[in-house]
mmCIF file of C-alpha atoms and ligand atoms in Angstrom:
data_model
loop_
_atom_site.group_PDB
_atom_site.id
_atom_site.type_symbol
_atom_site.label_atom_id
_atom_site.label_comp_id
_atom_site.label_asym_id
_atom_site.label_seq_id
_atom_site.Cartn_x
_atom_site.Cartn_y
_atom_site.Cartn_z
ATOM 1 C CA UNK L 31 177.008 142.967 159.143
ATOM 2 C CA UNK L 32 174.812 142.479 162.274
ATOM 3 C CA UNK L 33 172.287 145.721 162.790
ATOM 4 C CA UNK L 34 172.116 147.344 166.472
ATOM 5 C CA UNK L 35 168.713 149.017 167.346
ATOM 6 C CA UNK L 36 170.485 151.096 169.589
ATOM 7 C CA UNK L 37 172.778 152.277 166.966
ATOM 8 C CA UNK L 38 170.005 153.158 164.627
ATOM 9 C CA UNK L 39 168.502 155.039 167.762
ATOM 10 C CA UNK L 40 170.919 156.832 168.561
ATOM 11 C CA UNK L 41 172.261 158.005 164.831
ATOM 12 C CA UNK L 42 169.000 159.561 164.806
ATOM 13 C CA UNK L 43 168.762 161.347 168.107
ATOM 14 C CA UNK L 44 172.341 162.610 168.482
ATOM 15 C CA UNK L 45 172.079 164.241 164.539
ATOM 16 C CA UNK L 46 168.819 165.624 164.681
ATOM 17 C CA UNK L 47 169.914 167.279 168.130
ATOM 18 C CA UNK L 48 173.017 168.275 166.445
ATOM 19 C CA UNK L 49 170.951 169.991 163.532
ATOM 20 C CA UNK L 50 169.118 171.956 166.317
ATOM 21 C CA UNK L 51 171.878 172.758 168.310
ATOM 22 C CA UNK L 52 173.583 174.543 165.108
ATOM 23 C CA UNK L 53 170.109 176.295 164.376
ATOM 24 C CA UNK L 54 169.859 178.060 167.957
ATOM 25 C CA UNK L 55 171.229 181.277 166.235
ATOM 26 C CA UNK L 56 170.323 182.074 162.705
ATOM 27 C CA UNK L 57 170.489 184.468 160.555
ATOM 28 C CA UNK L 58 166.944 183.764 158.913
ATOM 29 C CA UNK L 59 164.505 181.981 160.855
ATOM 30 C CA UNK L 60 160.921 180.826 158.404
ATOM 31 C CA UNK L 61 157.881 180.434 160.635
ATOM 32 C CA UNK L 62 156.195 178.249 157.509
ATOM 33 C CA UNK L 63 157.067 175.842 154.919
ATOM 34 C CA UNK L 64 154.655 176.686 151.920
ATOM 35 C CA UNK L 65 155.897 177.321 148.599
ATOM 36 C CA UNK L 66 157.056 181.312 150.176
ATOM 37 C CA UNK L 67 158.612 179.774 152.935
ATOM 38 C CA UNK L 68 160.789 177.247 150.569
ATOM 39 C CA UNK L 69 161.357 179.830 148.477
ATOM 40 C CA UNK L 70 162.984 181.997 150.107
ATOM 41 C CA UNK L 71 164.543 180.039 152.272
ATOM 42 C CA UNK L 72 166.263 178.471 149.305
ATOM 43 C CA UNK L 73 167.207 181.756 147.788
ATOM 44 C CA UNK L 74 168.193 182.919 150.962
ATOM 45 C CA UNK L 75 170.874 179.632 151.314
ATOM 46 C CA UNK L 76 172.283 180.380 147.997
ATOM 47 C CA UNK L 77 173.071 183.813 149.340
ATOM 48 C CA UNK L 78 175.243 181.792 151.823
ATOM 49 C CA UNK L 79 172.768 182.594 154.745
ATOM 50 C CA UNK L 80 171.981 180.176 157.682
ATOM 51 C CA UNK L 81 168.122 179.419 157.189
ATOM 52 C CA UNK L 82 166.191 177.127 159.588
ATOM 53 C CA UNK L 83 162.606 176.582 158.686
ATOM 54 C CA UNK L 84 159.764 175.353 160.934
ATOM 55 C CA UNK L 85 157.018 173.563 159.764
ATOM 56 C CA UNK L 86 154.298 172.992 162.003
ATOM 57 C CA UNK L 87 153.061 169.624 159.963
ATOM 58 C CA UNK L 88 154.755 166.266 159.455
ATOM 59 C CA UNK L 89 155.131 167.494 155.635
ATOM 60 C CA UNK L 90 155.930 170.557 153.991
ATOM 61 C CA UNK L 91 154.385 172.611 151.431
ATOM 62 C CA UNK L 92 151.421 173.939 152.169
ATOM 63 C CA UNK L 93 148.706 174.166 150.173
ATOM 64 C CA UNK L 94 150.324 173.625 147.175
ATOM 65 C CA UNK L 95 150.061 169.473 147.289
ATOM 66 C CA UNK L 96 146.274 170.010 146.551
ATOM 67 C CA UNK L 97 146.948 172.410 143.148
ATOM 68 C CA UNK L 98 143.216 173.592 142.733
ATOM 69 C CA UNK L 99 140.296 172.011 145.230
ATOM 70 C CA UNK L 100 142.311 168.681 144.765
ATOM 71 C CA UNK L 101 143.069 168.373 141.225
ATOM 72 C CA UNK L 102 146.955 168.173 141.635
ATOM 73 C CA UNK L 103 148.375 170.762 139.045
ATOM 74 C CA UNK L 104 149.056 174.300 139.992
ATOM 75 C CA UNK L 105 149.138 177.040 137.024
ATOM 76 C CA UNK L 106 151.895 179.880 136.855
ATOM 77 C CA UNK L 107 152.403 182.705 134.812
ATOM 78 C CA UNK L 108 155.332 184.037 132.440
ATOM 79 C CA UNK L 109 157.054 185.632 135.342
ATOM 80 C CA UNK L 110 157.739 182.967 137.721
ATOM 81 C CA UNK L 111 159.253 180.909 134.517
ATOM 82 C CA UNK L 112 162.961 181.389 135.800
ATOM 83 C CA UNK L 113 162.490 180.290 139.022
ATOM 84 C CA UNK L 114 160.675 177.025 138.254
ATOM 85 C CA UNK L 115 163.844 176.408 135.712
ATOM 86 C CA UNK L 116 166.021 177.247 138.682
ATOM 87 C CA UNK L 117 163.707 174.614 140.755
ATOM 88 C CA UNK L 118 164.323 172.343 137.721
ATOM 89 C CA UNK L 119 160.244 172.099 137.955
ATOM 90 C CA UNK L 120 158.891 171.103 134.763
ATOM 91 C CA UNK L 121 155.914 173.076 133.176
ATOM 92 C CA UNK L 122 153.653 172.768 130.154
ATOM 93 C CA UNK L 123 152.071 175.770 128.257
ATOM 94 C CA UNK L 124 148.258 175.794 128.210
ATOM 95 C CA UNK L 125 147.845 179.016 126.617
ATOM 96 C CA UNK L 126 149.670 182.586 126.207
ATOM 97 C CA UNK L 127 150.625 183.351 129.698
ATOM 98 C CA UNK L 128 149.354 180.553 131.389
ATOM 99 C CA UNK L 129 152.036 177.111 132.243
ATOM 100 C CA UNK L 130 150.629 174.266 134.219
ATOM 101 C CA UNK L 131 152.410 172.336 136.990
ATOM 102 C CA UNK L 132 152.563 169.027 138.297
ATOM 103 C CA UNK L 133 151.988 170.036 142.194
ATOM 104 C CA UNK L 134 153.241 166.665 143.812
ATOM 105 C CA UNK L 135 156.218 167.358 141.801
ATOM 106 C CA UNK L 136 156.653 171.049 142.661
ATOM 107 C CA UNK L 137 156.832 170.236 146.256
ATOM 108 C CA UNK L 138 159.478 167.749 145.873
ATOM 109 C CA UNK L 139 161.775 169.853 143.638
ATOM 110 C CA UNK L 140 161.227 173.047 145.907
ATOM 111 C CA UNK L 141 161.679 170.887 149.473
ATOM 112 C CA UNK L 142 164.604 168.956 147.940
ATOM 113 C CA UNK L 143 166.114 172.068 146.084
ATOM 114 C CA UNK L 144 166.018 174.174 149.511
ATOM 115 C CA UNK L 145 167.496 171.344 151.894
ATOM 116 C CA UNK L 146 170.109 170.877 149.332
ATOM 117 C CA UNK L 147 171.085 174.611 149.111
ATOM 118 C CA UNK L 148 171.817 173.612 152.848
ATOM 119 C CA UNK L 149 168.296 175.304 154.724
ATOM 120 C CA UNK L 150 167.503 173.114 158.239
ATOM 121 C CA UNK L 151 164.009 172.271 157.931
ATOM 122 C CA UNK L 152 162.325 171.493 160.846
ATOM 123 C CA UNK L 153 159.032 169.825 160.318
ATOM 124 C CA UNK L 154 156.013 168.562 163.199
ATOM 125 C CA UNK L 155 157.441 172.075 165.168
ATOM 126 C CA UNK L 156 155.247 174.967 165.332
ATOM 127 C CA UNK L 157 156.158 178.685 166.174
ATOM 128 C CA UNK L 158 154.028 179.364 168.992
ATOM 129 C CA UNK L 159 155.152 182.675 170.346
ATOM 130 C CA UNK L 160 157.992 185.521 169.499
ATOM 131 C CA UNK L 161 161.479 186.571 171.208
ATOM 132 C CA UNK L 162 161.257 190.662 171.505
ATOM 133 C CA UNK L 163 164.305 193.202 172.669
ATOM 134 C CA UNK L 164 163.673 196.576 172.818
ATOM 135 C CA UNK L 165 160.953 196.628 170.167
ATOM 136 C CA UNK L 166 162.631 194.202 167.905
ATOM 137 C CA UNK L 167 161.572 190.532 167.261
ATOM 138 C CA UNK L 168 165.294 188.787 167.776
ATOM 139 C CA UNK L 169 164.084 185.033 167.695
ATOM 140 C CA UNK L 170 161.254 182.218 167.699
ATOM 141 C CA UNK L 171 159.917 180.238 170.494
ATOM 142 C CA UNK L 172 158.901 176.279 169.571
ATOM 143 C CA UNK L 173 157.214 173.716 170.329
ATOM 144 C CA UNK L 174 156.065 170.359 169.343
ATOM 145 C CA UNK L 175 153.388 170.228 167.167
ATOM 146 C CA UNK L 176 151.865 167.291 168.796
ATOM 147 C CA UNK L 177 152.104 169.402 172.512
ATOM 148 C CA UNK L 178 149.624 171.834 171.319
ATOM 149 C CA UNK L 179 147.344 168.817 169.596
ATOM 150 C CA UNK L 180 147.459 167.309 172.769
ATOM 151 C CA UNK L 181 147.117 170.300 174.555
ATOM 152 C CA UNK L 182 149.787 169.392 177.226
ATOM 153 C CA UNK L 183 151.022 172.105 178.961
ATOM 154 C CA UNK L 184 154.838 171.987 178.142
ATOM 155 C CA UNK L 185 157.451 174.870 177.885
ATOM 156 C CA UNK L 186 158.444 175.568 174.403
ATOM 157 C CA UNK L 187 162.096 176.328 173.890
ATOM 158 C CA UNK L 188 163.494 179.582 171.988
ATOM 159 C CA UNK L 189 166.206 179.962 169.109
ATOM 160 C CA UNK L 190 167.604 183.343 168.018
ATOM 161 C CA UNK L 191 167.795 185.095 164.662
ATOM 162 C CA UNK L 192 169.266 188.059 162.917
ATOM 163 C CA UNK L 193 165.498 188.352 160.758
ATOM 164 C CA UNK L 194 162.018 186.514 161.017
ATOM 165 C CA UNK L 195 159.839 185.588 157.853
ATOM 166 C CA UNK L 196 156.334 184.930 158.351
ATOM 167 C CA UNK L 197 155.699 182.502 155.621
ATOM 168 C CA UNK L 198 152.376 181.084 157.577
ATOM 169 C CA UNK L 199 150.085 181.524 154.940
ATOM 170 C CA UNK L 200 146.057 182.805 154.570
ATOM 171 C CA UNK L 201 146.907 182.477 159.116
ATOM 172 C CA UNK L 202 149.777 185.324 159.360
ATOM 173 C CA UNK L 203 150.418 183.689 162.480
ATOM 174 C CA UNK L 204 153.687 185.442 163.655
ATOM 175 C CA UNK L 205 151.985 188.667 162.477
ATOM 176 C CA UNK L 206 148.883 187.429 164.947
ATOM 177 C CA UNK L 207 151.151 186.859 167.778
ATOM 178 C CA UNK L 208 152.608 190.006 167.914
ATOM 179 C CA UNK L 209 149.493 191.892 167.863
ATOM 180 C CA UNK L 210 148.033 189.921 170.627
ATOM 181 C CA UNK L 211 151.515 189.915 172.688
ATOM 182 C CA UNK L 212 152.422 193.846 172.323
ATOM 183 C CA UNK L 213 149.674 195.683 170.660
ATOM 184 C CA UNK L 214 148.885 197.042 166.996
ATOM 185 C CA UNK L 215 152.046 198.402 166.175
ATOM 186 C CA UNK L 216 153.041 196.176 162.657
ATOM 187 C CA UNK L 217 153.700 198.654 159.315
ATOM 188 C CA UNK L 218 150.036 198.899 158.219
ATOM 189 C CA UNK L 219 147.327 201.674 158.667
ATOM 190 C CA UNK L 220 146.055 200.320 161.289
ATOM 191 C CA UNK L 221 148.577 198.599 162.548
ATOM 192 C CA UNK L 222 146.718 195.660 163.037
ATOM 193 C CA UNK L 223 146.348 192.454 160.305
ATOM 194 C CA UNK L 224 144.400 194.602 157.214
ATOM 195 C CA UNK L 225 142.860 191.258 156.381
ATOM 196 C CA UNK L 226 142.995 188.719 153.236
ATOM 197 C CA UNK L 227 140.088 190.207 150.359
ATOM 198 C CA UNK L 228 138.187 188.650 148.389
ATOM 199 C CA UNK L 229 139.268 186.503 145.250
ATOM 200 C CA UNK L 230 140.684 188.251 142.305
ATOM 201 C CA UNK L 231 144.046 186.408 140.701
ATOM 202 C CA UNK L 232 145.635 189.051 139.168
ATOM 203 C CA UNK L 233 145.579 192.169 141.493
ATOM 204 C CA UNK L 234 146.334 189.069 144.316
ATOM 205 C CA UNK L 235 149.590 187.836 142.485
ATOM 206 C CA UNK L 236 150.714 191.442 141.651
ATOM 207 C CA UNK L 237 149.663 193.100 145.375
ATOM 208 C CA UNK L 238 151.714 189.758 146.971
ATOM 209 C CA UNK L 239 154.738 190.773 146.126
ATOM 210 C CA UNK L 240 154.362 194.585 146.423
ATOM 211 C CA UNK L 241 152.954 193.275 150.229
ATOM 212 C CA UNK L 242 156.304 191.014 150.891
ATOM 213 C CA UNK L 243 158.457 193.314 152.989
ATOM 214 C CA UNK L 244 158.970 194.180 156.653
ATOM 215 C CA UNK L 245 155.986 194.265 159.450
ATOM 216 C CA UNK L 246 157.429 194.918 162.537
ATOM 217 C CA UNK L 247 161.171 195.591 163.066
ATOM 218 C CA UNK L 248 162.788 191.952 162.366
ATOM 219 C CA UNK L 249 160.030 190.424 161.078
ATOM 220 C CA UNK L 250 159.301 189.899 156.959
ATOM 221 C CA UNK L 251 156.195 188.798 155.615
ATOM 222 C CA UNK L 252 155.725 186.276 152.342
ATOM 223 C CA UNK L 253 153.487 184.798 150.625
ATOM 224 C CA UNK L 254 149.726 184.459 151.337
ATOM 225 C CA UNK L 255 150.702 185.865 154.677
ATOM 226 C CA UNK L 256 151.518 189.012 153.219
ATOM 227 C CA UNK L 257 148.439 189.898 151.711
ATOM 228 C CA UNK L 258 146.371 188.707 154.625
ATOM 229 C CA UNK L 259 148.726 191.462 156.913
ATOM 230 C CA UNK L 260 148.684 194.042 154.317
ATOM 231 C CA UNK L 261 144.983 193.527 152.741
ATOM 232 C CA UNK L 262 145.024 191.759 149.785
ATOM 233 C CA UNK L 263 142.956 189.611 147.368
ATOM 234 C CA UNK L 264 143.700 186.389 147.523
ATOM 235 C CA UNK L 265 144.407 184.285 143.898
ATOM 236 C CA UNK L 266 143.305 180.746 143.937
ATOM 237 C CA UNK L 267 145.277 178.143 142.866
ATOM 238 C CA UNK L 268 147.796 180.008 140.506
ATOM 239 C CA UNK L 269 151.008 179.929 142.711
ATOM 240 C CA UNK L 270 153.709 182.463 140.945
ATOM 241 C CA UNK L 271 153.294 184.845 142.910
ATOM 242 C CA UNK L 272 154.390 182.560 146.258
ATOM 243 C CA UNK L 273 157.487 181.686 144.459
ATOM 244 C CA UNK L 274 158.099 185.321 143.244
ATOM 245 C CA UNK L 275 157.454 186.556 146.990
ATOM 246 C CA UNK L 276 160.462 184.055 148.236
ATOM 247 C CA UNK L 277 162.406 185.305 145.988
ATOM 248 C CA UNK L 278 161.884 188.889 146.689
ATOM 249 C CA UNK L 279 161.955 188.187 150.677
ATOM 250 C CA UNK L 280 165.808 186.866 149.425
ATOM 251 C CA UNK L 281 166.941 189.996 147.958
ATOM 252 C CA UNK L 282 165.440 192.128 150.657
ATOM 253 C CA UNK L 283 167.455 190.236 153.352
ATOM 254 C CA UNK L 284 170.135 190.561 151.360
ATOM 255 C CA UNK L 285 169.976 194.228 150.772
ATOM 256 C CA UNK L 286 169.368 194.970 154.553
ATOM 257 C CA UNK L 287 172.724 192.741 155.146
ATOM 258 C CA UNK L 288 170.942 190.150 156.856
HETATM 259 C C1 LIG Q 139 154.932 176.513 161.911
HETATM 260 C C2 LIG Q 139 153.167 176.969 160.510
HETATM 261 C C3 LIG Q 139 152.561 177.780 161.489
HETATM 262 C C4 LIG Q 139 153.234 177.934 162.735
HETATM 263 C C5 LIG Q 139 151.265 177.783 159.768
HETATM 264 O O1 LIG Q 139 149.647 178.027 153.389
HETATM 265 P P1 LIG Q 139 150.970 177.917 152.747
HETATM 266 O O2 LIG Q 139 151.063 177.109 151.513
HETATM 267 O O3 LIG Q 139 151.507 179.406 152.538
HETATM 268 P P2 LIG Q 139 152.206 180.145 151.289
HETATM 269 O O4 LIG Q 139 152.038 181.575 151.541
HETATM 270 O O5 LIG Q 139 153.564 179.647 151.088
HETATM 271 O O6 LIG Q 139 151.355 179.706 150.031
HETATM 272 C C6 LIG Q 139 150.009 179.998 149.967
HETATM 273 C C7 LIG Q 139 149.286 178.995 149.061
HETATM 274 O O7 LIG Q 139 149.527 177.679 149.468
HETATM 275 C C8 LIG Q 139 147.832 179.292 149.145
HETATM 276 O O8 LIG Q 139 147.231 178.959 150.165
HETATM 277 C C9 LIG Q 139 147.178 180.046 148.109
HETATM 278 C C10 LIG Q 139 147.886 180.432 146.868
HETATM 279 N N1 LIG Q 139 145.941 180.390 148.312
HETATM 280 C C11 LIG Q 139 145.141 181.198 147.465
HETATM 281 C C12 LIG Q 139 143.690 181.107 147.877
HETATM 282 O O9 LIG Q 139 142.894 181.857 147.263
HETATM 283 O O10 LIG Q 139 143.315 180.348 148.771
HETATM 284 O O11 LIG Q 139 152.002 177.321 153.779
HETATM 285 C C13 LIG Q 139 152.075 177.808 155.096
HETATM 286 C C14 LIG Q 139 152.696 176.752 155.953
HETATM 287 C C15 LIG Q 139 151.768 175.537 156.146
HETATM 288 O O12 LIG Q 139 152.467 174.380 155.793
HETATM 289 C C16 LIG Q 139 151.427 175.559 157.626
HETATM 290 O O13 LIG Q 139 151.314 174.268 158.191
HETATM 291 C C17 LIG Q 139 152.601 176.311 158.206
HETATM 292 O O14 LIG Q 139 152.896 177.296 157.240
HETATM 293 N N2 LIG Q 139 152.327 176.993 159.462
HETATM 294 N N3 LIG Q 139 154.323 176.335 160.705
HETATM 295 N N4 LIG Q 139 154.415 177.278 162.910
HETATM 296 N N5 LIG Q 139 152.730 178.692 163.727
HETATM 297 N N6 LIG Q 139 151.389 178.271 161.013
#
């Protein structure tokens, strides 16, 4: 059979526009597609939630592709053992406690696992600014990635959703924007970003997910993110505790009957 450019064109532009269309109104929106991010947006799927995920760069996962400065093999503890079985992510035992990862593989199976649970991910879009009704954040507004590299001044566009995770990383970026846009007013003493402190793996793993809840009415915080808006340490490159965050933003949205 004879091929058609414009066929191949257009298969493209009319589904991708179709996959945004259907993500205007979500229930879970994920500013951030780190391990966190694809972690809970995967758990959150299962739940039978509509998830749309925007990651600002042409691939997802964070900083997990680089394990520890570059060597490619992230280590996990006993805890987060069930959920890499659930990711079908294979691990290898180094010593009591401590299970080593193949990171390029880790991605894969936690991108592929999440967009298979049925999660939109968007990637080369960045969440540049919030949607806020009477004190509560109801959406996202986007825009191109390569708009703000460029630094063209073009209008972003806006989608709406029932709850907003910022899954942004070490940057708490949608916890940034709302601080500069309305004030300090997020759930923390100060009511401003505490700050990420100082490296220490195991109180940063354990204060991670004991920092993954809610920081300003409709919006969540996970992973790194979390202990940079809540103040604390951060863990290197041992990654259970980003997985064990998703998981936990899951069953928060679910109790909260989002
Ligand atoms: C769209 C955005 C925006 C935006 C950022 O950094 P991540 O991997 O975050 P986590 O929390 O899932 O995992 C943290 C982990 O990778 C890590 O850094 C650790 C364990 N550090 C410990 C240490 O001591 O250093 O992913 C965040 C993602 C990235 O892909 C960004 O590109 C993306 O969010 N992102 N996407 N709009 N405004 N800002």
């Amino acid at each position: 059979m004879k091929l058609d450019d414009i066929t191949i064109s257009k298969a493209i532009i009319e589904s991708w526009s179709k996959d945004l269309v259907d993500s205007l109104e979500v229930d879970v929106a994920i500013a951030g597609g780190g391990p966190a991010g694809l972690t809970a947006a995967y758990y959150l799927a299962q739940q039978g939630m509509q998830v749309a995920l925007f990651e600002r760069k042409l691939s997802i996962g964070g900083g997990m592709w680089g394990g520890g400065m570059m060597y490619n093999k992230c280590v996990f503890q006993e805890e987060s053992l069930k959920i890499l079985e659930e990711f079908k992510i294979r691990t290898t035992k180094y010593q009591e406690g401590y299970y080593l990862t193949d990171s390029l593989e880790t991605v894969c199976n936690l991108c592929s696992s999440a967009i298979q649970a049925g999660v939109k991910v968007f990637n080369l879009i960045s969440v540049e600014d919030v949607m806020i009704r009477r004190e509560q954040v109801t959406g996202l507004v986007l825009n191109w990635s390569a708009v703000g590299l460029a630094n063209l001044h073009v209008d972003p566009l806006t989608i709406r959703a029932g709850a907003v995770i910022d899954a942004t990383g070490h940057a708490a970026e949608v916890a940034k924007i709302i601080v500069r846009k309305i004030g300090r007013k997020l759930y923390t003493d100060t009511g401003d970003l505490v700050g990420e402190q100082p490296m220490w793996a195991d109180l940063g793993e354990y204060a991670i997910i004991e920092n993954t809840k809610e920081v300003y009415p409709g919006v969540y915080v996970a992973g790194m993110a979390a202990n940079a808006v809540f103040g604390g340490p951060r863990m290197g490159p041992i990654f259970g505790g980003m997985l064990l965050s998703g998981q936990k933003m899951a069953e928060l949205l679910k109790k909260r009957g989002q």
